[in-house]
């Protein structure tokens, strides 16, 4: 989704997204509701008598099984699942559908997309109807969905960055599981020296999610606010430390350059060309389709640290489930959203069928998590590893108003840097410039 698809512009958008960015972290806002945001789900006309039909947009394979559980137990509130798109494409479709007044009742959105949807009036304040559900989440998790004390979605999953590694290859080449980034670089060099056709991992210039998480781990905050003004620090010292580190590995030729999820990358993951994957806790749901011949060969460990003993990690992905302002039945929609993300039966089904790691605090102690994901049968403590990493996970204090511009610039600039052998630092400078230029055009004040 291009930022130009936003339905509100200039100063109005600046104020709305300033509020959206200023969540429970205590940042300064201008007060009042974000522009276009509706009242709570408890507003007049929200309830309806008789059977209610709700539409739900989400992209999770296996979500149909979870929705079927709801429908079987709630004959008066029927949910119809649809998968029109995922990620940014879904957000674009949501905005288009809202403009035509034909949006779904419920939609899953990635955390970084939520502020823009709040500002556009696409998603509803559901504070009044989710108070009981919200009590099952910690402040760190709620920060992504709670703006100016109002709740605009219920977190579905939590995805701290972890190190996924081929245990069989580490044993074959005598590699140690690295606990620091210095050690990771050493092991990468050792691996490539022992087998020039093998690489520790790939540097992905197509998907910014992993790099964003690494910047978070290093302490970066790409967007912050002061009063009504924004500060952008994409090319600040923490992120440049990450970029310089990976530039070193790329220049040494010990990591590949293929984008993740490409046919070539899938082939390399399946063949054992790549020994690790830096990914979110959702990775087991993907590896089976990416590298089907590697079942039982993977293990998970904490992300390497910049300082020995640190447990800080970043986050890649994670989503909330929202109620839209187009819904004629917001109370019932909020009931489903709360059930989906806090009910033990619903969460157990999502762990089994979707491989999520629950965002709900109670969900992280479900009995189903004592069994590892199907693709990791040799690591019974898989979910214990993720649970131990979760308290050290950090995101940005807020997401910016034009994330899609930033992410597009990442792909363009890092892609060019890989192709032409140019500086990663210069790529960050260009991403910074693209982001600030777009924000100025949209009417944001910068400091």
GROMACS .gro file of C-alpha atoms in nm:
model
  447
    1UNK     CA    1   0.000   0.000   0.000
    2UNK     CA    2   0.140   0.339  -0.099
    3UNK     CA    3   0.102   0.611   0.161
    4UNK     CA    4  -0.095   0.815  -0.094
    5UNK     CA    5  -0.384   0.574  -0.037
    6UNK     CA    6  -0.440   0.730   0.304
    7UNK     CA    7  -0.780   0.893   0.314
    8UNK     CA    8  -0.676   1.191   0.526
    9UNK     CA    9  -0.388   1.418   0.441
   10UNK     CA   10  -0.167   1.701   0.554
   11UNK     CA   11  -0.209   1.846   0.898
   12UNK     CA   12  -0.517   1.635   0.971
   13UNK     CA   13  -0.320   1.318   0.908
   14UNK     CA   14  -0.028   1.450   1.109
   15UNK     CA   15  -0.247   1.505   1.412
   16UNK     CA   16  -0.429   1.175   1.375
   17UNK     CA   17  -0.116   0.968   1.340
   18UNK     CA   18   0.058   1.158   1.614
   19UNK     CA   19  -0.220   1.037   1.840
   20UNK     CA   20  -0.193   0.689   1.695
   21UNK     CA   21   0.177   0.681   1.762
   22UNK     CA   22   0.138   0.807   2.117
   23UNK     CA   23   0.010   0.496   2.288
   24UNK     CA   24   0.051   0.363   2.635
   25UNK     CA   25   0.421   0.445   2.628
   26UNK     CA   26   0.335   0.793   2.755
   27UNK     CA   27   0.448   0.997   2.455
   28UNK     CA   28   0.298   1.343   2.417
   29UNK     CA   29  -0.011   1.382   2.198
   30UNK     CA   30  -0.257   1.658   2.117
   31UNK     CA   31  -0.559   1.504   2.290
   32UNK     CA   32  -0.895   1.389   2.158
   33UNK     CA   33  -0.981   1.110   1.915
   34UNK     CA   34  -0.773   1.031   1.607
   35UNK     CA   35  -0.925   1.183   1.296
   36UNK     CA   36  -1.201   0.967   1.154
   37UNK     CA   37  -1.210   0.732   1.451
   38UNK     CA   38  -1.555   0.623   1.559
   39UNK     CA   39  -1.696   0.583   1.903
   40UNK     CA   40  -1.670   0.260   2.097
   41UNK     CA   41  -1.838  -0.064   1.999
   42UNK     CA   42  -2.100   0.005   2.261
   43UNK     CA   43  -2.251   0.296   2.067
   44UNK     CA   44  -2.627   0.303   1.992
   45UNK     CA   45  -2.736   0.054   1.733
   46UNK     CA   46  -2.432  -0.167   1.792
   47UNK     CA   47  -2.636  -0.462   1.916
   48UNK     CA   48  -2.870  -0.661   1.697
   49UNK     CA   49  -3.147  -0.907   1.767
   50UNK     CA   50  -3.158  -1.252   1.607
   51UNK     CA   51  -2.885  -1.423   1.410
   52UNK     CA   52  -2.587  -1.209   1.311
   53UNK     CA   53  -2.358  -1.274   1.015
   54UNK     CA   54  -2.005  -1.137   1.033
   55UNK     CA   55  -1.730  -1.126   0.770
   56UNK     CA   56  -1.366  -1.180   0.871
   57UNK     CA   57  -1.064  -1.101   0.654
   58UNK     CA   58  -0.746  -1.291   0.743
   59UNK     CA   59  -0.468  -1.476   0.562
   60UNK     CA   60  -0.365  -1.751   0.806
   61UNK     CA   61  -0.367  -2.103   0.659
   62UNK     CA   62  -0.570  -2.306   0.906
   63UNK     CA   63  -0.782  -2.017   1.033
   64UNK     CA   64  -1.087  -2.184   0.877
   65UNK     CA   65  -1.061  -2.460   1.138
   66UNK     CA   66  -1.057  -2.206   1.420
   67UNK     CA   67  -1.355  -2.016   1.281
   68UNK     CA   68  -1.543  -2.345   1.251
   69UNK     CA   69  -1.502  -2.394   1.627
   70UNK     CA   70  -1.662  -2.056   1.690
   71UNK     CA   71  -1.950  -2.119   1.452
   72UNK     CA   72  -2.025  -2.455   1.610
   73UNK     CA   73  -2.043  -2.301   1.957
   74UNK     CA   74  -2.217  -1.974   1.862
   75UNK     CA   75  -2.510  -2.047   1.629
   76UNK     CA   76  -2.646  -1.691   1.668
   77UNK     CA   77  -2.324  -1.520   1.552
   78UNK     CA   78  -2.192  -1.675   1.231
   79UNK     CA   79  -1.849  -1.575   1.101
   80UNK     CA   80  -1.759  -1.613   0.733
   81UNK     CA   81  -1.384  -1.619   0.667
   82UNK     CA   82  -1.232  -1.465   0.355
   83UNK     CA   83  -0.870  -1.428   0.242
   84UNK     CA   84  -0.860  -1.138  -0.006
   85UNK     CA   85  -0.490  -1.067   0.050
   86UNK     CA   86  -0.225  -1.043   0.320
   87UNK     CA   87  -0.005  -0.775   0.472
   88UNK     CA   88   0.004  -0.437   0.295
   89UNK     CA   89  -0.224  -0.561   0.017
   90UNK     CA   90  -0.495  -0.637   0.271
   91UNK     CA   91  -0.457  -0.292   0.424
   92UNK     CA   92  -0.499  -0.134   0.081
   93UNK     CA   93  -0.811  -0.342   0.020
   94UNK     CA   94  -0.948  -0.244   0.361
   95UNK     CA   95  -0.910   0.127   0.286
   96UNK     CA   96  -1.067   0.087  -0.059
   97UNK     CA   97  -1.355  -0.116   0.085
   98UNK     CA   98  -1.408   0.140   0.361
   99UNK     CA   99  -1.428   0.422   0.108
  100UNK     CA  100  -1.699   0.222  -0.071
  101UNK     CA  101  -1.867   0.142   0.264
  102UNK     CA  102  -1.829  -0.231   0.197
  103UNK     CA  103  -1.559  -0.328   0.445
  104UNK     CA  104  -1.559  -0.650   0.646
  105UNK     CA  105  -1.674  -0.664   1.007
  106UNK     CA  106  -1.342  -0.799   1.131
  107UNK     CA  107  -0.990  -0.791   0.989
  108UNK     CA  108  -0.645  -0.910   1.085
  109UNK     CA  109  -0.377  -0.643   1.038
  110UNK     CA  110  -0.006  -0.628   1.109
  111UNK     CA  111   0.089  -0.407   1.402
  112UNK     CA  112   0.278  -0.150   1.195
  113UNK     CA  113  -0.030  -0.095   0.977
  114UNK     CA  114  -0.270  -0.020   1.259
  115UNK     CA  115  -0.191   0.352   1.318
  116UNK     CA  116  -0.275   0.438   0.957
  117UNK     CA  117  -0.602   0.247   0.975
  118UNK     CA  118  -0.694   0.426   1.297
  119UNK     CA  119  -0.622   0.762   1.137
  120UNK     CA  120  -0.834   0.673   0.835
  121UNK     CA  121  -1.129   0.574   1.051
  122UNK     CA  122  -1.117   0.219   0.914
  123UNK     CA  123  -1.091   0.038   1.248
  124UNK     CA  124  -1.308   0.096   1.553
  125UNK     CA  125  -1.238   0.187   1.912
  126UNK     CA  126  -1.344  -0.134   2.089
  127UNK     CA  127  -1.240  -0.037   2.440
  128UNK     CA  128  -1.587  -0.071   2.592
  129UNK     CA  129  -1.638  -0.426   2.469
  130UNK     CA  130  -1.292  -0.573   2.526
  131UNK     CA  131  -1.213  -0.476   2.885
  132UNK     CA  132  -1.214  -0.837   3.006
  133UNK     CA  133  -1.006  -0.958   2.712
  134UNK     CA  134  -0.750  -0.678   2.743
  135UNK     CA  135  -0.676  -0.784   3.101
  136UNK     CA  136  -0.506  -1.094   2.957
  137UNK     CA  137  -0.223  -0.895   2.793
  138UNK     CA  138   0.086  -0.723   2.927
  139UNK     CA  139   0.163  -0.358   2.855
  140UNK     CA  140   0.440  -0.442   2.609
  141UNK     CA  141   0.196  -0.634   2.390
  142UNK     CA  142  -0.090  -0.386   2.425
  143UNK     CA  143   0.131  -0.093   2.328
  144UNK     CA  144   0.087  -0.189   1.963
  145UNK     CA  145  -0.295  -0.164   1.973
  146UNK     CA  146  -0.373   0.094   2.241
  147UNK     CA  147  -0.364   0.460   2.140
  148UNK     CA  148  -0.448   0.743   2.380
  149UNK     CA  149  -0.585   0.482   2.620
  150UNK     CA  150  -0.825   0.338   2.361
  151UNK     CA  151  -0.805  -0.015   2.224
  152UNK     CA  152  -0.829  -0.060   1.846
  153UNK     CA  153  -0.753  -0.430   1.818
  154UNK     CA  154  -0.676  -0.743   2.018
  155UNK     CA  155  -0.324  -0.885   1.970
  156UNK     CA  156  -0.321  -1.228   1.810
  157UNK     CA  157   0.042  -1.337   1.816
  158UNK     CA  158   0.381  -1.230   1.941
  159UNK     CA  159   0.692  -1.287   1.732
  160UNK     CA  160   1.027  -1.227   1.901
  161UNK     CA  161   1.323  -1.273   1.670
  162UNK     CA  162   1.499  -1.607   1.724
  163UNK     CA  163   1.790  -1.790   1.565
  164UNK     CA  164   1.677  -2.096   1.371
  165UNK     CA  165   1.965  -2.324   1.282
  166UNK     CA  166   2.027  -2.657   1.113
  167UNK     CA  167   2.141  -2.873   1.402
  168UNK     CA  168   2.267  -3.142   1.164
  169UNK     CA  169   2.485  -2.896   0.973
  170UNK     CA  170   2.624  -2.742   1.289
  171UNK     CA  171   2.724  -3.091   1.403
  172UNK     CA  172   2.865  -3.183   1.061
  173UNK     CA  173   3.089  -2.875   1.045
  174UNK     CA  174   3.172  -2.854   1.414
  175UNK     CA  175   3.002  -2.518   1.464
  176UNK     CA  176   2.899  -2.375   1.799
  177UNK     CA  177   2.558  -2.216   1.838
  178UNK     CA  178   2.653  -1.847   1.863
  179UNK     CA  179   2.543  -1.640   2.160
  180UNK     CA  180   2.689  -1.310   2.035
  181UNK     CA  181   2.703  -1.144   1.694
  182UNK     CA  182   3.083  -1.156   1.701
  183UNK     CA  183   3.065  -1.532   1.744
  184UNK     CA  184   2.802  -1.556   1.469
  185UNK     CA  185   3.043  -1.387   1.227
  186UNK     CA  186   3.324  -1.621   1.332
  187UNK     CA  187   3.111  -1.929   1.281
  188UNK     CA  188   2.993  -1.794   0.944
  189UNK     CA  189   3.354  -1.764   0.831
  190UNK     CA  190   3.440  -2.112   0.960
  191UNK     CA  191   3.143  -2.268   0.781
  192UNK     CA  192   3.226  -2.109   0.446
  193UNK     CA  193   3.591  -2.205   0.476
  194UNK     CA  194   3.502  -2.568   0.542
  195UNK     CA  195   3.246  -2.576   0.261
  196UNK     CA  196   3.258  -2.289   0.007
  197UNK     CA  197   2.911  -2.388  -0.116
  198UNK     CA  198   2.759  -2.335   0.231
  199UNK     CA  199   2.658  -2.005   0.388
  200UNK     CA  200   2.546  -1.907   0.736
  201UNK     CA  201   2.237  -1.725   0.607
  202UNK     CA  202   2.123  -1.471   0.348
  203UNK     CA  203   2.097  -1.094   0.355
  204UNK     CA  204   1.740  -1.020   0.249
  205UNK     CA  205   1.699  -0.687   0.073
  206UNK     CA  206   1.341  -0.761  -0.031
  207UNK     CA  207   1.168  -0.801   0.306
  208UNK     CA  208   1.258  -0.536   0.567
  209UNK     CA  209   1.093  -0.721   0.857
  210UNK     CA  210   1.402  -0.907   0.978
  211UNK     CA  211   1.631  -0.603   0.948
  212UNK     CA  212   1.379  -0.388   1.132
  213UNK     CA  213   1.382  -0.639   1.417
  214UNK     CA  214   1.761  -0.634   1.429
  215UNK     CA  215   1.756  -0.254   1.446
  216UNK     CA  216   1.511  -0.278   1.737
  217UNK     CA  217   1.743  -0.519   1.915
  218UNK     CA  218   2.029  -0.271   1.872
  219UNK     CA  219   1.822   0.001   2.040
  220UNK     CA  220   1.691   0.196   1.741
  221UNK     CA  221   1.373   0.403   1.747
  222UNK     CA  222   1.303   0.503   1.390
  223UNK     CA  223   1.015   0.736   1.481
  224UNK     CA  224   0.960   0.949   1.790
  225UNK     CA  225   0.750   1.256   1.864
  226UNK     CA  226   0.777   1.581   2.057
  227UNK     CA  227   0.455   1.776   2.080
  228UNK     CA  228   0.312   1.786   1.728
  229UNK     CA  229   0.643   1.714   1.555
  230UNK     CA  230   0.812   1.393   1.450
  231UNK     CA  231   1.175   1.286   1.455
  232UNK     CA  232   1.303   1.023   1.212
  233UNK     CA  233   1.620   0.832   1.298
  234UNK     CA  234   1.642   0.549   1.046
  235UNK     CA  235   2.008   0.621   0.977
  236UNK     CA  236   2.103   0.669   1.341
  237UNK     CA  237   2.393   0.498   1.515
  238UNK     CA  238   2.208   0.181   1.632
  239UNK     CA  239   2.082   0.097   1.283
  240UNK     CA  240   2.414   0.183   1.119
  241UNK     CA  241   2.582  -0.059   1.360
  242UNK     CA  242   2.353  -0.333   1.229
  243UNK     CA  243   2.410  -0.231   0.866
  244UNK     CA  244   2.789  -0.218   0.906
  245UNK     CA  245   2.790  -0.563   1.065
  246UNK     CA  246   2.599  -0.720   0.776
  247UNK     CA  247   2.801  -0.528   0.519
  248UNK     CA  248   3.107  -0.700   0.661
  249UNK     CA  249   2.953  -1.045   0.619
  250UNK     CA  250   2.833  -0.968   0.266
  251UNK     CA  251   3.173  -0.828   0.163
  252UNK     CA  252   3.345  -1.141   0.296
  253UNK     CA  253   3.110  -1.354   0.089
  254UNK     CA  254   2.999  -1.568   0.385
  255UNK     CA  255   2.627  -1.490   0.347
  256UNK     CA  256   2.410  -1.522   0.039
  257UNK     CA  257   2.225  -1.235  -0.128
  258UNK     CA  258   1.905  -1.405  -0.241
  259UNK     CA  259   1.578  -1.265  -0.104
  260UNK     CA  260   1.390  -1.480   0.145
  261UNK     CA  261   1.084  -1.668   0.016
  262UNK     CA  262   1.218  -1.663  -0.340
  263UNK     CA  263   1.242  -1.994  -0.532
  264UNK     CA  264   1.622  -1.986  -0.509
  265UNK     CA  265   1.614  -1.922  -0.134
  266UNK     CA  266   1.364  -2.202  -0.083
  267UNK     CA  267   1.596  -2.435  -0.272
  268UNK     CA  268   1.895  -2.330  -0.061
  269UNK     CA  269   1.702  -2.375   0.262
  270UNK     CA  270   1.593  -2.721   0.154
  271UNK     CA  271   1.935  -2.835   0.029
  272UNK     CA  272   2.135  -2.725   0.333
  273UNK     CA  273   2.314  -2.441   0.156
  274UNK     CA  274   2.195  -2.208   0.434
  275UNK     CA  275   2.268  -2.306   0.793
  276UNK     CA  276   2.055  -2.050   0.980
  277UNK     CA  277   1.749  -1.831   0.943
  278UNK     CA  278   1.691  -1.522   1.156
  279UNK     CA  279   1.314  -1.517   1.189
  280UNK     CA  280   1.016  -1.462   1.413
  281UNK     CA  281   0.865  -1.725   1.638
  282UNK     CA  282   0.619  -1.805   1.359
  283UNK     CA  283   0.894  -1.968   1.147
  284UNK     CA  284   0.791  -2.333   1.208
  285UNK     CA  285   0.465  -2.261   1.026
  286UNK     CA  286   0.666  -2.164   0.718
  287UNK     CA  287   0.966  -2.396   0.709
  288UNK     CA  288   0.761  -2.703   0.619
  289UNK     CA  289   0.655  -2.540   0.294
  290UNK     CA  290   0.993  -2.380   0.229
  291UNK     CA  291   1.218  -2.676   0.303
  292UNK     CA  292   1.002  -2.990   0.323
  293UNK     CA  293   1.293  -3.235   0.335
  294UNK     CA  294   1.441  -3.083   0.651
  295UNK     CA  295   1.189  -3.191   0.915
  296UNK     CA  296   1.360  -3.265   1.248
  297UNK     CA  297   1.685  -3.101   1.136
  298UNK     CA  298   1.613  -2.753   1.271
  299UNK     CA  299   1.651  -2.615   1.621
  300UNK     CA  300   1.588  -2.276   1.778
  301UNK     CA  301   1.808  -2.065   2.004
  302UNK     CA  302   1.800  -1.709   2.136
  303UNK     CA  303   1.906  -1.442   1.892
  304UNK     CA  304   2.279  -1.363   1.924
  305UNK     CA  305   2.342  -1.059   2.144
  306UNK     CA  306   2.554  -0.752   2.087
  307UNK     CA  307   2.679  -0.782   2.446
  308UNK     CA  308   2.736  -1.122   2.603
  309UNK     CA  309   2.457  -1.207   2.846
  310UNK     CA  310   2.200  -0.964   2.707
  311UNK     CA  311   1.855  -1.110   2.641
  312UNK     CA  312   1.733  -0.824   2.422
  313UNK     CA  313   1.582  -0.921   2.090
  314UNK     CA  314   1.364  -0.756   1.828
  315UNK     CA  315   1.029  -0.846   1.677
  316UNK     CA  316   0.942  -0.955   1.325
  317UNK     CA  317   0.574  -0.954   1.249
  318UNK     CA  318   0.278  -1.010   1.470
  319UNK     CA  319  -0.078  -0.900   1.412
  320UNK     CA  320  -0.391  -0.773   1.578
  321UNK     CA  321  -0.752  -0.857   1.499
  322UNK     CA  322  -0.970  -0.549   1.459
  323UNK     CA  323  -1.334  -0.451   1.429
  324UNK     CA  324  -1.400  -0.210   1.144
  325UNK     CA  325  -1.614   0.101   1.148
  326UNK     CA  326  -1.815  -0.051   0.861
  327UNK     CA  327  -1.950  -0.328   1.082
  328UNK     CA  328  -2.321  -0.310   1.158
  329UNK     CA  329  -2.266  -0.549   1.450
  330UNK     CA  330  -1.959  -0.422   1.639
  331UNK     CA  331  -2.055  -0.570   1.974
  332UNK     CA  332  -2.079  -0.920   1.831
  333UNK     CA  333  -1.763  -0.864   1.625
  334UNK     CA  334  -1.575  -0.759   1.940
  335UNK     CA  335  -1.704  -1.072   2.113
  336UNK     CA  336  -1.553  -1.289   1.839
  337UNK     CA  337  -1.224  -1.095   1.839
  338UNK     CA  338  -1.195  -1.137   2.217
  339UNK     CA  339  -1.273  -1.508   2.197
  340UNK     CA  340  -1.027  -1.564   1.913
  341UNK     CA  341  -0.735  -1.417   2.105
  342UNK     CA  342  -0.803  -1.513   2.468
  343UNK     CA  343  -1.016  -1.829   2.477
  344UNK     CA  344  -0.807  -2.135   2.556
  345UNK     CA  345  -0.983  -2.348   2.294
  346UNK     CA  346  -0.931  -2.086   2.024
  347UNK     CA  347  -0.567  -2.029   2.115
  348UNK     CA  348  -0.495  -2.401   2.134
  349UNK     CA  349  -0.640  -2.445   1.785
  350UNK     CA  350  -0.430  -2.156   1.654
  351UNK     CA  351  -0.113  -2.304   1.799
  352UNK     CA  352  -0.195  -2.641   1.639
  353UNK     CA  353  -0.328  -2.521   1.304
  354UNK     CA  354  -0.146  -2.191   1.249
  355UNK     CA  355   0.166  -2.227   1.466
  356UNK     CA  356   0.121  -1.891   1.635
  357UNK     CA  357   0.289  -1.800   1.961
  358UNK     CA  358   0.003  -1.642   2.158
  359UNK     CA  359   0.014  -1.275   2.250
  360UNK     CA  360  -0.222  -1.337   2.545
  361UNK     CA  361  -0.034  -1.392   2.869
  362UNK     CA  362  -0.246  -1.690   2.969
  363UNK     CA  363  -0.201  -1.838   2.622
  364UNK     CA  364   0.173  -1.872   2.676
  365UNK     CA  365   0.114  -2.141   2.940
  366UNK     CA  366  -0.131  -2.359   2.748
  367UNK     CA  367  -0.070  -2.736   2.764
  368UNK     CA  368  -0.045  -2.747   2.383
  369UNK     CA  369   0.281  -2.551   2.410
  370UNK     CA  370   0.445  -2.845   2.588
  371UNK     CA  371   0.452  -3.017   2.248
  372UNK     CA  372   0.689  -2.869   1.989
  373UNK     CA  373   0.575  -2.768   1.641
  374UNK     CA  374   0.544  -3.062   1.405
  375UNK     CA  375   0.851  -2.958   1.209
  376UNK     CA  376   1.065  -2.944   1.526
  377UNK     CA  377   1.003  -3.290   1.679
  378UNK     CA  378   1.354  -3.308   1.822
  379UNK     CA  379   1.321  -2.991   2.030
  380UNK     CA  380   1.060  -3.045   2.301
  381UNK     CA  381   1.153  -2.713   2.467
  382UNK     CA  382   1.076  -2.509   2.154
  383UNK     CA  383   0.802  -2.299   2.314
  384UNK     CA  384   0.999  -2.268   2.637
  385UNK     CA  385   1.277  -2.108   2.435
  386UNK     CA  386   1.031  -1.859   2.284
  387UNK     CA  387   0.868  -1.789   2.621
  388UNK     CA  388   1.208  -1.715   2.772
  389UNK     CA  389   1.292  -1.477   2.487
  390UNK     CA  390   0.961  -1.290   2.494
  391UNK     CA  391   1.031  -1.061   2.795
  392UNK     CA  392   1.343  -0.927   2.624
  393UNK     CA  393   1.170  -0.844   2.295
  394UNK     CA  394   1.138  -0.478   2.201
  395UNK     CA  395   0.978  -0.298   1.911
  396UNK     CA  396   0.997   0.069   1.820
  397UNK     CA  397   0.821   0.294   2.069
  398UNK     CA  398   0.590   0.378   1.777
  399UNK     CA  399   0.556   0.314   1.405
  400UNK     CA  400   0.570   0.605   1.164
  401UNK     CA  401   0.292   0.740   0.944
  402UNK     CA  402   0.448   0.628   0.614
  403UNK     CA  403   0.590   0.286   0.693
  404UNK     CA  404   0.514   0.160   0.345
  405UNK     CA  405   0.733   0.433   0.193
  406UNK     CA  406   1.013   0.338   0.432
  407UNK     CA  407   0.979  -0.031   0.353
  408UNK     CA  408   0.971   0.030  -0.023
  409UNK     CA  409   1.284   0.243   0.005
  410UNK     CA  410   1.453  -0.035   0.203
  411UNK     CA  411   1.393  -0.284  -0.078
  412UNK     CA  412   1.506  -0.039  -0.346
  413UNK     CA  413   1.817   0.089  -0.172
  414UNK     CA  414   1.947  -0.232  -0.017
  415UNK     CA  415   1.868  -0.419  -0.336
  416UNK     CA  416   2.081  -0.172  -0.530
  417UNK     CA  417   2.358  -0.190  -0.270
  418UNK     CA  418   2.374  -0.569  -0.301
  419UNK     CA  419   2.372  -0.550  -0.679
  420UNK     CA  420   2.635  -0.279  -0.715
  421UNK     CA  421   2.845  -0.341  -0.404
  422UNK     CA  422   2.774   0.002  -0.263
  423UNK     CA  423   2.755   0.117   0.097
  424UNK     CA  424   2.482  -0.005   0.332
  425UNK     CA  425   2.526   0.319   0.529
  426UNK     CA  426   2.445   0.515   0.214
  427UNK     CA  427   2.137   0.299   0.167
  428UNK     CA  428   2.018   0.394   0.517
  429UNK     CA  429   2.079   0.762   0.441
  430UNK     CA  430   1.865   0.729   0.128
  431UNK     CA  431   1.586   0.552   0.321
  432UNK     CA  432   1.596   0.831   0.580
  433UNK     CA  433   1.568   1.090   0.305
  434UNK     CA  434   1.280   0.910   0.130
  435UNK     CA  435   1.088   0.883   0.456
  436UNK     CA  436   1.135   1.243   0.569
  437UNK     CA  437   1.062   1.381   0.222
  438UNK     CA  438   0.734   1.190   0.210
  439UNK     CA  439   0.637   1.301   0.560
  440UNK     CA  440   0.698   1.665   0.468
  441UNK     CA  441   0.481   1.628   0.158
  442UNK     CA  442   0.204   1.486   0.377
  443UNK     CA  443   0.226   1.789   0.607
  444UNK     CA  444   0.415   1.651   0.905
  445UNK     CA  445   0.635   1.875   1.112
  446UNK     CA  446   0.984   1.736   1.175
  447UNK     CA  447   1.244   1.824   1.432
   0.00000   0.00000   0.00000
